Coordinates of C-alpha atoms in Angstrom, one line a residue:
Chain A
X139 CA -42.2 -77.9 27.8
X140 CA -38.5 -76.5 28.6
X141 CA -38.8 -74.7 25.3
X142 CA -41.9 -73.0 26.6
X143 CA -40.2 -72.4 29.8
X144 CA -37.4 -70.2 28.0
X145 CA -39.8 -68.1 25.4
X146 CA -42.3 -67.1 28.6
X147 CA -38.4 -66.4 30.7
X148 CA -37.5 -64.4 27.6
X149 CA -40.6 -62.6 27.2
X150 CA -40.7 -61.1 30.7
X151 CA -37.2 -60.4 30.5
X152 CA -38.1 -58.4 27.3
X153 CA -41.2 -57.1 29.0
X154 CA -39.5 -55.5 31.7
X155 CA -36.6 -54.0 30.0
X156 CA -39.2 -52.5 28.0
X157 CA -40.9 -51.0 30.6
X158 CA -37.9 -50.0 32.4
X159 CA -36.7 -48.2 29.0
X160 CA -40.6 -46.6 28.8
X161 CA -40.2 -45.6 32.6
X162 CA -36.4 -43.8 32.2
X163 CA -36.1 -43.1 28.7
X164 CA -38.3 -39.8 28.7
X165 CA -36.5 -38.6 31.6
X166 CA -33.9 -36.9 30.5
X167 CA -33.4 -36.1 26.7
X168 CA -31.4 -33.8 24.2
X169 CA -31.9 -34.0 20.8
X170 CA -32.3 -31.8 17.2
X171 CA -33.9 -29.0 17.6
X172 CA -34.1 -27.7 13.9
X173 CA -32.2 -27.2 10.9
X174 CA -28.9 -25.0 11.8
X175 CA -27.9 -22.4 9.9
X176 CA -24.5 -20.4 8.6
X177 CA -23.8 -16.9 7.8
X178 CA -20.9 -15.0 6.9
X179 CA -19.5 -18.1 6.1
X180 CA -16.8 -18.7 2.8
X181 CA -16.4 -22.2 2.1
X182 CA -18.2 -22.8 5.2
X183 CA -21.1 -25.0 6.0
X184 CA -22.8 -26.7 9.0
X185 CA -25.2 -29.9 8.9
X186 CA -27.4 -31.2 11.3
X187 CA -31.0 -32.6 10.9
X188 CA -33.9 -30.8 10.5
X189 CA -36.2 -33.2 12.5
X190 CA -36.4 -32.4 16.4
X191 CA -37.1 -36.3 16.9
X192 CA -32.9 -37.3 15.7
X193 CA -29.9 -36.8 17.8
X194 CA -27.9 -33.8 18.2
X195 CA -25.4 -34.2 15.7
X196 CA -23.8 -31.2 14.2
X197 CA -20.8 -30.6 12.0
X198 CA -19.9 -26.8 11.7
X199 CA -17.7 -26.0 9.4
X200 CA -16.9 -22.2 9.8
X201 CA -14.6 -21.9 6.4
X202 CA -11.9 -19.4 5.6
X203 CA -11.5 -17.5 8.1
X204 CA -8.2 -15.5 7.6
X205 CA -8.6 -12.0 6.3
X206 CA -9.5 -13.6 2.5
X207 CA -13.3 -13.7 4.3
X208 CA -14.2 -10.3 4.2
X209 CA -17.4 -11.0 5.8
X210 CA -17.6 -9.0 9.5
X211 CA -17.8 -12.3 11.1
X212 CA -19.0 -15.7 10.7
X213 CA -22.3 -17.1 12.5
X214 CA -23.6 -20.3 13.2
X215 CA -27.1 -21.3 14.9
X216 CA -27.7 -24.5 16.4
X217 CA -31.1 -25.5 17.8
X218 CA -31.1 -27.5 20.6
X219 CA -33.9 -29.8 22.0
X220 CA -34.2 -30.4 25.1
X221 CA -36.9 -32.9 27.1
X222 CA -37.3 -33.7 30.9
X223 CA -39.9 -35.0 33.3
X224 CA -37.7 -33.8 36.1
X225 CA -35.3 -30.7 37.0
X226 CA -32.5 -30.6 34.5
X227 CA -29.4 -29.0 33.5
X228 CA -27.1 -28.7 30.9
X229 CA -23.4 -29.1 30.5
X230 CA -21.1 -28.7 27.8
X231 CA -17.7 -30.2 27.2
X232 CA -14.6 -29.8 24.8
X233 CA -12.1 -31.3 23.0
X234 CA -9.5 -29.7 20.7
X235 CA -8.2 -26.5 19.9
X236 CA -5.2 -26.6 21.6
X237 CA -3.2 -24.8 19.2
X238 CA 0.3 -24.0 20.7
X239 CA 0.7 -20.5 18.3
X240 CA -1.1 -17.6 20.3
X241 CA -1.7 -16.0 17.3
X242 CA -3.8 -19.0 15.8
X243 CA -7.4 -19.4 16.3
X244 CA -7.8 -20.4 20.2
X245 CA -11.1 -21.0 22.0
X246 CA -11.5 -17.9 23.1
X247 CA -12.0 -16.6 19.3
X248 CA -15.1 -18.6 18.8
X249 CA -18.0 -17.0 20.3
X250 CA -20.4 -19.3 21.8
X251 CA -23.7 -17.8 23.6
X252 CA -27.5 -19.6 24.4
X253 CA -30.4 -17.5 23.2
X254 CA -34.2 -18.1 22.6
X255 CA -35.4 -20.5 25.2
X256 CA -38.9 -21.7 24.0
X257 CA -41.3 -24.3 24.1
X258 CA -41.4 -27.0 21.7
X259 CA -45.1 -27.3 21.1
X260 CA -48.2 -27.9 23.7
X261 CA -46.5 -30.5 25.8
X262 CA -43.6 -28.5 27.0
X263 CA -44.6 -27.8 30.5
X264 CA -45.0 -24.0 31.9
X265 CA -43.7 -23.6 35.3
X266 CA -44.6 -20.5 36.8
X267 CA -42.2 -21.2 40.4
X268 CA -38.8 -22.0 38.5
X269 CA -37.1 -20.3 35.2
X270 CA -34.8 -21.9 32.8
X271 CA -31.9 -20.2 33.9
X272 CA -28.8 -19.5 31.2
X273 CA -25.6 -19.8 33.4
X274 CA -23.3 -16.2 33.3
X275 CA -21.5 -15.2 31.0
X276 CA -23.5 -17.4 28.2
X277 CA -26.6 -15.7 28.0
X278 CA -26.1 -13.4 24.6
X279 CA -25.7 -13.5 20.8
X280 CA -22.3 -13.9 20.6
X281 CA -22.5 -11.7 17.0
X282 CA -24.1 -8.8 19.3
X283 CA -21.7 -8.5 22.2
X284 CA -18.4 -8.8 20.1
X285 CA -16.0 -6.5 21.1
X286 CA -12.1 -5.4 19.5
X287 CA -10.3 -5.8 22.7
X288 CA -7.0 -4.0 23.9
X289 CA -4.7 -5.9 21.7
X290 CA -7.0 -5.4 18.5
X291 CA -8.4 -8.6 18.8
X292 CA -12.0 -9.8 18.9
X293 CA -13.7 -10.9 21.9
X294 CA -16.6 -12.1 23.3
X295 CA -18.8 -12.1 26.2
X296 CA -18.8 -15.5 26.0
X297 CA -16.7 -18.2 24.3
X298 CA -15.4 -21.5 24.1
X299 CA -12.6 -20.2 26.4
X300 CA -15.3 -19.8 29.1
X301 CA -15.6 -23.9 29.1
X302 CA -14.0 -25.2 32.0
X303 CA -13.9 -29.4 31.7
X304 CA -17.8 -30.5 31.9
X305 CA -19.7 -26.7 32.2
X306 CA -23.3 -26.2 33.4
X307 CA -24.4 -23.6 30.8
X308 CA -28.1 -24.1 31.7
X309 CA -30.6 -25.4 33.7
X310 CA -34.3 -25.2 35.1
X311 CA -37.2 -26.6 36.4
X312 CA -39.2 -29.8 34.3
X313 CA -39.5 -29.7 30.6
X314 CA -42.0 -31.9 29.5
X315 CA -45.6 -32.9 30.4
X316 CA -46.0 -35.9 29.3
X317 CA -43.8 -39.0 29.8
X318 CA -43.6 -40.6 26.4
X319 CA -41.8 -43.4 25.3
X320 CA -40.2 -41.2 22.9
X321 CA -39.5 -38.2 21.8
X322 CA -42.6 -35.8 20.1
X323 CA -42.3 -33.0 17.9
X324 CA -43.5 -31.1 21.0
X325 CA -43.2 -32.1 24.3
X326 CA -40.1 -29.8 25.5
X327 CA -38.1 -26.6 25.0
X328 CA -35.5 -25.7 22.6
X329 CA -32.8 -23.0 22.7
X330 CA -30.5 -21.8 20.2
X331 CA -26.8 -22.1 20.4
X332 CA -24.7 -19.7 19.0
X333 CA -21.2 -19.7 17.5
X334 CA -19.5 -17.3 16.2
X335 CA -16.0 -16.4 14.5
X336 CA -14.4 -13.2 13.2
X337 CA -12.5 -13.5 10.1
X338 CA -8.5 -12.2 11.3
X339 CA -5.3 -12.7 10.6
X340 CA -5.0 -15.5 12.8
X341 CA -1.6 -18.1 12.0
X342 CA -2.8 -20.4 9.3
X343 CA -4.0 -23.4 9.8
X344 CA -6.6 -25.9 10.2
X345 CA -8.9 -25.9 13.8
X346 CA -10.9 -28.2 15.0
X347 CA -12.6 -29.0 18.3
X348 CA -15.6 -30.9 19.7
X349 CA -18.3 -30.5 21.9
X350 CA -20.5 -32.7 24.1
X351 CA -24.2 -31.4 25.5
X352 CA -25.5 -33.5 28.1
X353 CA -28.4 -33.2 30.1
X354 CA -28.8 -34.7 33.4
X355 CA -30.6 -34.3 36.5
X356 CA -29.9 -30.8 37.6
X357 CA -30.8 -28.6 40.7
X358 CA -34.1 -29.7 42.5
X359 CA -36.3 -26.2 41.8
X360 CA -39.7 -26.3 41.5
X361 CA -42.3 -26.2 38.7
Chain B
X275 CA -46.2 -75.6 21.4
X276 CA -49.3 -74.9 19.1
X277 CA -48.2 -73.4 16.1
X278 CA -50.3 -70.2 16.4
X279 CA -49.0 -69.7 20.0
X280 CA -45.4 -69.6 18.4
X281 CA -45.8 -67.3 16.0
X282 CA -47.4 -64.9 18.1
X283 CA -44.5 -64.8 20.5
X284 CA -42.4 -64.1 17.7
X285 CA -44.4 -61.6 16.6
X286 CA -44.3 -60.0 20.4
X287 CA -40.7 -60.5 20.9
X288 CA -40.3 -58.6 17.8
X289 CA -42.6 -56.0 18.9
X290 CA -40.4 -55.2 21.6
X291 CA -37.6 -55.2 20.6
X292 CA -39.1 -52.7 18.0
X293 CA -39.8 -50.9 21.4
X294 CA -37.2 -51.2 23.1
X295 CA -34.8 -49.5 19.9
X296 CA -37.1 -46.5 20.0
X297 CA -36.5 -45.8 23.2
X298 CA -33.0 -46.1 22.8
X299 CA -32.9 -43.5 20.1
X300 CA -33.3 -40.6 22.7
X301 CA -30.0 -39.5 24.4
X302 CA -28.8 -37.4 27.1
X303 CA -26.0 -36.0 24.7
X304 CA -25.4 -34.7 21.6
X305 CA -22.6 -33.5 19.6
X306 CA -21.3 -30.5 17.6
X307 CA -18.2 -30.6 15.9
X308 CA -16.3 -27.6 14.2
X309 CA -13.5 -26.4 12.0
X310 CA -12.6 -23.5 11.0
X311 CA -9.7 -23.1 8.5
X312 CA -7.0 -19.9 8.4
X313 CA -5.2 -19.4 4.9
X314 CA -1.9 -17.6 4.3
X315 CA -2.9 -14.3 3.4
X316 CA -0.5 -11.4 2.4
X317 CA -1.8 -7.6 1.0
X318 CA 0.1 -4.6 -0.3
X319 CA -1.1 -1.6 -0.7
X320 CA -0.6 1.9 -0.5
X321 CA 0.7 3.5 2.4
X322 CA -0.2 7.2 1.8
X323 CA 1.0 9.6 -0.7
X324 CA 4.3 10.1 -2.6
X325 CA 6.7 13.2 -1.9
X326 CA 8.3 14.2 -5.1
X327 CA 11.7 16.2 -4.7
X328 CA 14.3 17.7 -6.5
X329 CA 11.8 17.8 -9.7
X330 CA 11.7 20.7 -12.2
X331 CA 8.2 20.3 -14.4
X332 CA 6.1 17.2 -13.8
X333 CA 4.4 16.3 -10.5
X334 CA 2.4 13.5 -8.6
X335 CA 0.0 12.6 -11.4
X336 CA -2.0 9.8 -9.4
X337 CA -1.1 9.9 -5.8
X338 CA -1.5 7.3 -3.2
X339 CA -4.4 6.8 -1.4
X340 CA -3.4 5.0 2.4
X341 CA -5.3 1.5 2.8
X342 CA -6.0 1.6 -0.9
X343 CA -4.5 -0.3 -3.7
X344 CA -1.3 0.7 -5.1
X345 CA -1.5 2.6 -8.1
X346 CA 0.6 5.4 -8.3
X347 CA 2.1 7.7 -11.7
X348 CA 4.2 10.1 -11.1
X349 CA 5.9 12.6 -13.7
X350 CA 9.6 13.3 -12.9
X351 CA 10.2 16.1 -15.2
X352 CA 12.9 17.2 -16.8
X353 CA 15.9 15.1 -16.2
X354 CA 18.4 17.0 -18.6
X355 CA 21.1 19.1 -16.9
X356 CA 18.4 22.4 -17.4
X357 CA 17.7 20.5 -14.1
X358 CA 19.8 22.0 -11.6
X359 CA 19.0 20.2 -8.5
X360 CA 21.7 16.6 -7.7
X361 CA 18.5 14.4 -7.7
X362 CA 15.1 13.8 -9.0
X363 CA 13.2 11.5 -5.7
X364 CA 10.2 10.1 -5.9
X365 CA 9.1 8.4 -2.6
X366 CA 6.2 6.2 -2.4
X367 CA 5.0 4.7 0.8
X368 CA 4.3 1.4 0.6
X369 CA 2.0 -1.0 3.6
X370 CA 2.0 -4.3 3.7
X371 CA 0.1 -7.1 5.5
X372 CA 0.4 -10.6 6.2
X373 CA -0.9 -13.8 8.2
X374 CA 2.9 -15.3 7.5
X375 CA 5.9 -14.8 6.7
X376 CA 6.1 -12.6 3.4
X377 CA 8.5 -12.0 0.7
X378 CA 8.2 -8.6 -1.8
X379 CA 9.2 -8.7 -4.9
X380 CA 10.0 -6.4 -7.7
X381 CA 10.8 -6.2 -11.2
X382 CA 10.6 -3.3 -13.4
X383 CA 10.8 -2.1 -16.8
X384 CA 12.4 1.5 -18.6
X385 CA 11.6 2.3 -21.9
X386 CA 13.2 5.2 -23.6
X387 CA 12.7 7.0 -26.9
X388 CA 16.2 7.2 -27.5
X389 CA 18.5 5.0 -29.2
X390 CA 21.4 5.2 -28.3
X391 CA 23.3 4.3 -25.0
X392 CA 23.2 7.6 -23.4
X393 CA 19.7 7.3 -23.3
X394 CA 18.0 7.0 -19.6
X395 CA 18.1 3.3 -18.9
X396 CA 17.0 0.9 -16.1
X397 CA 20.5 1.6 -14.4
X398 CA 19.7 5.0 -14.5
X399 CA 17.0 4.9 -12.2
X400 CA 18.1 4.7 -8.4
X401 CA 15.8 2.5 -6.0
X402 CA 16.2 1.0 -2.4
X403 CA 13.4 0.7 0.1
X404 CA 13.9 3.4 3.2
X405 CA 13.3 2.5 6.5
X406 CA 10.7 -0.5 8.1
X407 CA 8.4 0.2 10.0
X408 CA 6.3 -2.3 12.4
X409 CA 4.1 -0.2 14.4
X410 CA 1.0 0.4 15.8
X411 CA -1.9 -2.0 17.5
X412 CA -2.4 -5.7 16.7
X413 CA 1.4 -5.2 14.2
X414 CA 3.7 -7.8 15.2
X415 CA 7.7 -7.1 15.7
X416 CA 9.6 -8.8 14.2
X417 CA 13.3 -8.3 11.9
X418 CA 12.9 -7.8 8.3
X419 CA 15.8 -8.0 6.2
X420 CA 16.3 -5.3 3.4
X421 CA 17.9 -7.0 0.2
X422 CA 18.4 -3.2 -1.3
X423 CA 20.5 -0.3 -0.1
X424 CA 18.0 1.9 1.0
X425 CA 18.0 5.4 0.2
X426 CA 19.5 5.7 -3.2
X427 CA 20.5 9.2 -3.2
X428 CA 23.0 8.4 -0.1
X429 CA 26.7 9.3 -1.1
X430 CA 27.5 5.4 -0.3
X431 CA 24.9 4.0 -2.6
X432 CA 26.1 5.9 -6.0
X433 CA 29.6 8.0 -7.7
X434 CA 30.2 9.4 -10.6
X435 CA 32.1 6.6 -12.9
X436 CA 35.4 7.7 -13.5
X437 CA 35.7 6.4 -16.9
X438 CA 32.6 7.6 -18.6
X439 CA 32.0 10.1 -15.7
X440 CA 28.3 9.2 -15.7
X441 CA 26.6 8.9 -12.3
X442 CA 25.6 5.3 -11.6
X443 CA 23.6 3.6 -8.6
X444 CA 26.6 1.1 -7.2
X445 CA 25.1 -0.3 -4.4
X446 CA 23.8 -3.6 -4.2
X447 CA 20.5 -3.5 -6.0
X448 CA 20.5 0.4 -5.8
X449 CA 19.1 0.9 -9.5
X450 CA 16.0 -0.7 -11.4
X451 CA 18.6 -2.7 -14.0
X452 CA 18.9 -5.2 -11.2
X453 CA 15.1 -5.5 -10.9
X454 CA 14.6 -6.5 -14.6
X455 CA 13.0 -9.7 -13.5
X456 CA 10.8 -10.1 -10.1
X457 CA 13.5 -9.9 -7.3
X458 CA 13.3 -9.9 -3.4
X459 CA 13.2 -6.6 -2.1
X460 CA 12.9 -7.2 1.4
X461 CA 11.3 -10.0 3.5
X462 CA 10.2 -10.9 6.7
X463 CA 8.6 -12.5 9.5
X464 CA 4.7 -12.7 10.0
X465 CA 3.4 -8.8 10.5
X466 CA 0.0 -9.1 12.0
X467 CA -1.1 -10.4 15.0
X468 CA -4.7 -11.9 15.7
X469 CA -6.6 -8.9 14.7
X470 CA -9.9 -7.9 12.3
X471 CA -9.0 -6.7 8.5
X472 CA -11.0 -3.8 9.4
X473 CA -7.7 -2.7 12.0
X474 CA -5.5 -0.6 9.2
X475 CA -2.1 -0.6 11.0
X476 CA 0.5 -2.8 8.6
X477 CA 4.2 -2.8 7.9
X478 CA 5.3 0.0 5.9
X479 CA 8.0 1.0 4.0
X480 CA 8.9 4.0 1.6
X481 CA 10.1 2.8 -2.2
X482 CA 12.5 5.3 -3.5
X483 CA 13.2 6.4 -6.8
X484 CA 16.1 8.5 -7.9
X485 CA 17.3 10.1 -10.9
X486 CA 20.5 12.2 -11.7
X487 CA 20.1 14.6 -13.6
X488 CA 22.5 14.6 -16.9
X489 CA 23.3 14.7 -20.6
X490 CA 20.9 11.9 -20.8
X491 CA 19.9 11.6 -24.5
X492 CA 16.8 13.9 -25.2
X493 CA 13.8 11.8 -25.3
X494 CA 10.9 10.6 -23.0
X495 CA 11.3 7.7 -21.1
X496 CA 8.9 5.8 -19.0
X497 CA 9.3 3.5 -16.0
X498 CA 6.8 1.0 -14.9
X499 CA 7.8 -0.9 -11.5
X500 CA 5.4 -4.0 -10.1
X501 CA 5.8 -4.5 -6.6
X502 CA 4.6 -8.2 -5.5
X503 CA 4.1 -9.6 -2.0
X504 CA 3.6 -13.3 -1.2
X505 CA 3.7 -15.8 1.1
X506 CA 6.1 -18.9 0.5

């Protein structure tokens, strides 16, 4: 009888975490959103998963990058899945590349713009009262709108130098239709980000740096 | 318990537990990470084309073409005394380009038909790099330290020996003998700052050749000089 007791105690325990997981879980979500790619890119790579159901998980590797890459600069696209049953926006943060040398690759040398904002399938929802809304100065290809700047170096309309701490990049009105219990190959919107580094004679080195996406609740606009 | 009851709970607990890791899979963050990796990088090449003075015959036979690689010939003529001018120069501009700090080198071989030791010979042949030059958008300043004399036709660099009375190159590696094997020829701190390859502006520096005209042993000679920059 006290054995009973604990399995039925268990099982609504269980049963309610479950449907408290079903309720949340499709609120907010950022996942895969394709296979990214690499151009210009010597030694270079980037992996990531292909599948728009797995996490975001992306390792770029942009390669040589002193003058030895003769390649006019190197590109990287990142699809980016996004899912909500509620207003959202997106905010990216950063870690590393700190490098105390001026003359070695700083955040302001890689590129980084958000382009080609579309739906992931038939259950993306269309709102006609709200846009998804890139935040300035992000919107561009980061490849298009490089610039040599007065000092002869490259720039960019956007960079990582334009993250500031945890920075709204994007957001918008609802994403998805339905409210599944998990994610669907299309029930949301992706957009591409885009990173981008031209080969200089930057101070040798090695450079690294991370970045966080996170999607939460963002400005109440309507559908 | 019945046995049937238990094994359906089982069942169901797993079930949701199933569920419940599904719906932890999705995330409100993801992550990229990058790296990006800068090599030492030094270039020479040529920086324009070569002034040939004081010659009588010969000429520029493949000049230098700026931003291009260094492959210059040059005829110097005749270097007997039916040459009436006090030197034969041959300046070639030379550009050079790094990500570091950069050494040249430069070793350099003369052949000569003759055989015996009034023949022209590596000591024969005056050298010193001219001035530096660090200018120009996205060139970094910096000091570079000469290790030759500079200009080799200067009074200071070379005399007439006293003993022999021929004219030799005295300065400190003034003349191609002290060049037979690769040897600095001038060094420095990094010279480019953060900029694309495509911007042309460099470091450059004239090489300059000499010769005094004498009673060199008739013959041809030929000189072949390797210049070599690197990164240590």
């Amino acid at each position: 009888m006290r054995l009973r007791h604990v399995t039925y105690s268990l099982l609504i325990t269980l049963l309610f975490l479950a449907f408290a997981q079903t309720t949340f879980a499709q609120a907010l979500d950022i996942s895969s959103g394709g296979l990214p790619t690499i151009t210009g890119a010597v030694g270079g790579s980037v992996t990531g998963s292909a599948s728009v159901t797995n996490d975001l998980v992306v390792t770029i590797n942009f390669g040589e990058v002193s003058p030895l890459n003769t390649n006019s600069i190197v590109k990287v696209v990142v699809p980016i899945a996004l899912r909500s049953n509620q207003p959202y926006q997106v905010a990216v943060s950063m870690s590393g590349l700190n490098n105390a040398n001026a003359q070695a690759v700083q955040a302001s040398d890689v590129g980084f713009g958000l382009q080609n904002m579309q739906l992931l399938g038939g259950a993306g929802q269309i709102c006609n009262q709200s846009t998804h809304l890139i935040r300035s100065p992000f919107n561009n290809d980061p490849a298009i709108t490089a610039t040599v700047g007065s000092n002869g170096r490259v720039s960019y309309q956007s960079s990582l130098g334009n993250l500031s701490g945890s920075t709204v990049i994007m957001s918008g009105p609802v994403l998805s239709k339905n409210n599944s219990i998990k994610r669907q190959q299309s029930d949301g919107y992706t957009f591409d980000a885009i990173f981008t580094l031209t080969p200089q004679f930057f101070a040798s080195g090695i450079s690294s740096a991370t970045l966080i996406f996170t999607i939460s609740a963002g400005p109440n606009v309507p559908c | 318990m019945p046995r049937l009851t238990t094994i359906n709970l089982i069942f169901l607990t797993m079930l949701l537990m199933v569920s419940a890791v599904t719906c932890l899979g999705q995330s409100t963050t993801g992550t990229v990470s990058m790296s990006a990796t800068v090599s030492k990088f030094v270039e020479i090449n040529s920086g324009g084309s070569v002034t040939l003075t004081g010659n009588s015959g010969g000429g520029v036979t493949t000049d230098g073409v700026a931003n291009s690689p260094l492959a210059v010939s040059i005829n110097l003529g005749e270097l007997g005394p039916s040459n009436t001018n006090s030197f034969v120069s041959a300046s070639v501009p030379l550009k050079l380009r790094s990500n570091a700090a950069y050494v040249l080198s430069m070793s350099a071989t003369v052949t000569s038909s003759g055989a015996s030791s009034s023949r022209i010979g590596a000591a024969d042949v005056g050298f010193g790099l001219g001035t530096v030059s660090r200018t120009g958008l996205g060139v970094n300043a910096g000091a570079d330290t000469n290790a030759t004399s500079g200009d080799p036709t200067l009074a200071a660099n070379g005399s007439i020996n006293g003993t022999t009375g021929r004219y030799e190159f005295t300065a400190v590696r003034s003349n191609l003998g002290a060049f037979s094997s690769s040897t600095t020829a001038l060094s420095g701190p990094i010279i480019m700052n953060a900029v694309p390859r495509s911007n042309a502006n460099g470091l450059t520096v004239p090489a300059m050749f000499a010769v005094k005209p004498q009673f060199f042993e008739n013959g041809t000679t030929t000189i072949s000089v390797t210049f070599t920059v690197t990164a240590p």
